[in-house]
Amino acid sequence: MTIRVSPRSRRAAAALALVLAGVACKGSDATAEEEVAQPLVAAKTAVASVEPFTRTLSAIGSVVARPGRYAALSAASATRIARVYVTEGQRVGAGQPLVEFEQVQFAAAASAAQSTLSAAQRNHDRARRLADEGILPRKDVETAAADLAKARNDAVVAQRAVQLSVLRSPVSGVVTRMSAVLGAPADAGQVLVEVADPSAFDVVLAVGPTEAGAILPGRRVVLTAGTRSGGEAIGSGTVASVGAAVDSGSRSVQIRVTVTTPTRALRLGESVMGTIALETQPGAVVVPVDALVPGEEPGTYKVFVVDRGGTALSRDVTVGGRTEAKVEITEGLKGGEIVVTKGAYGLEDSAKVARPLPVKR
């Protein structure tokens, strides 16, 4: 059976086909426009490298004098200051006089002690002679011997006080404190002069008991001035000792650092920040610290990994250690992957990034 289609029907079918084709083309163009219209986010990237990474611990402390190279001098008894030989900041040698007290009372005490000793000696000699002759009992000789021993001790103490009436530096160094004033009274035990050897200054850092367990003697320490990172570099040293007790006040453990290569003269009591090297991971995955972004939960982190199509995908990672410039990733990232560095903050997951060539560190 043959079906004939009229010319009018053919024209209508052709018009319908054209309309459908136009609609299809319009849909295809809209999809292309959407793809083109998707914004590109400018960002810098870097390649996650595999390299040795040294974990560190930062702590705040101060410059202190090394034991045996520091002295704090005071009067042995209440007296008055007669002479002051040096000033604060002056370099002195061992045995050099620093402060002299009034000599009258010390000389009088020494003279009286010597007279008492002479009398005790004569009394003892007489008692022993008479006891040998049977005139005095032996207990009188023992009493005289005890008096003689006491007199000798008093004479030694008085003579020592004469020596201490002039304060002399027991070490070579610099006068770090001078509070003696000419003519002023001085109480017994009142510190008047402090002397320290500036070539033998140490640094004492304070860390928590848990952190102290990871620190071993001999570890390298980088030192900077102040209490914040990024301060003036003042040298490096090594851990000399780790405290065995927790300070009752600060609840911290003291780490004594021997300064081996100072870049300038240290000042006693100045604040210092020390970065202690704990351990080195030979094949750690390392990225710039700018790549690290805080995660949804406190204490969690993520990075944005860029795929071959230029899409930045959010990925949770676990952080090992970090320095001012680098961070170690222990889980969630492999070496050679590309991560967003500058521009990572505020970046949305699956965003397209317009990036320069990644930086190979």
PDB file of C-alpha atoms in Angstrom, residues 4 52 61 78 88 93 123 137 188 246 258 272 278 289 299 324 327 332:
ATOM      1  CA  ARG A   4       1.158   9.732  -0.324  1.00  0.00           C
ATOM      2  CA  PRO A  52      64.507  14.543  55.584  1.00  0.00           C
ATOM      3  CA  GLY A  61      63.860  30.860  78.571  1.00  0.00           C
ATOM      4  CA  ALA A  78      76.812  44.349 109.620  1.00  0.00           C
ATOM      5  CA  GLU A  88      78.763  48.059  86.942  1.00  0.00           C
ATOM      6  CA  GLY A  93      90.184  39.870  87.115  1.00  0.00           C
ATOM      7  CA  ASN A 123      96.142  29.338 131.129  1.00  0.00           C
ATOM      8  CA  PRO A 137      93.137  17.965 139.063  1.00  0.00           C
ATOM      9  CA  ALA A 188      75.098  40.740 106.791  1.00  0.00           C
ATOM     10  CA  VAL A 246      59.225  19.728  87.813  1.00  0.00           C
ATOM     11  CA  THR A 258      75.341  25.401  76.399  1.00  0.00           C
ATOM     12  CA  VAL A 272      65.490  33.914  74.636  1.00  0.00           C
ATOM     13  CA  LEU A 278      64.075  16.398  68.469  1.00  0.00           C
ATOM     14  CA  VAL A 289      53.186  25.762  55.732  1.00  0.00           C
ATOM     15  CA  GLY A 299      42.947  20.402  65.801  1.00  0.00           C
ATOM     16  CA  GLU A 324      58.289  28.345  60.305  1.00  0.00           C
ATOM     17  CA  VAL A 327      55.138  21.193  57.623  1.00  0.00           C
ATOM     18  CA  GLY A 332      46.709  11.863  53.589  1.00  0.00           C
TER      19      GLY A 332
END
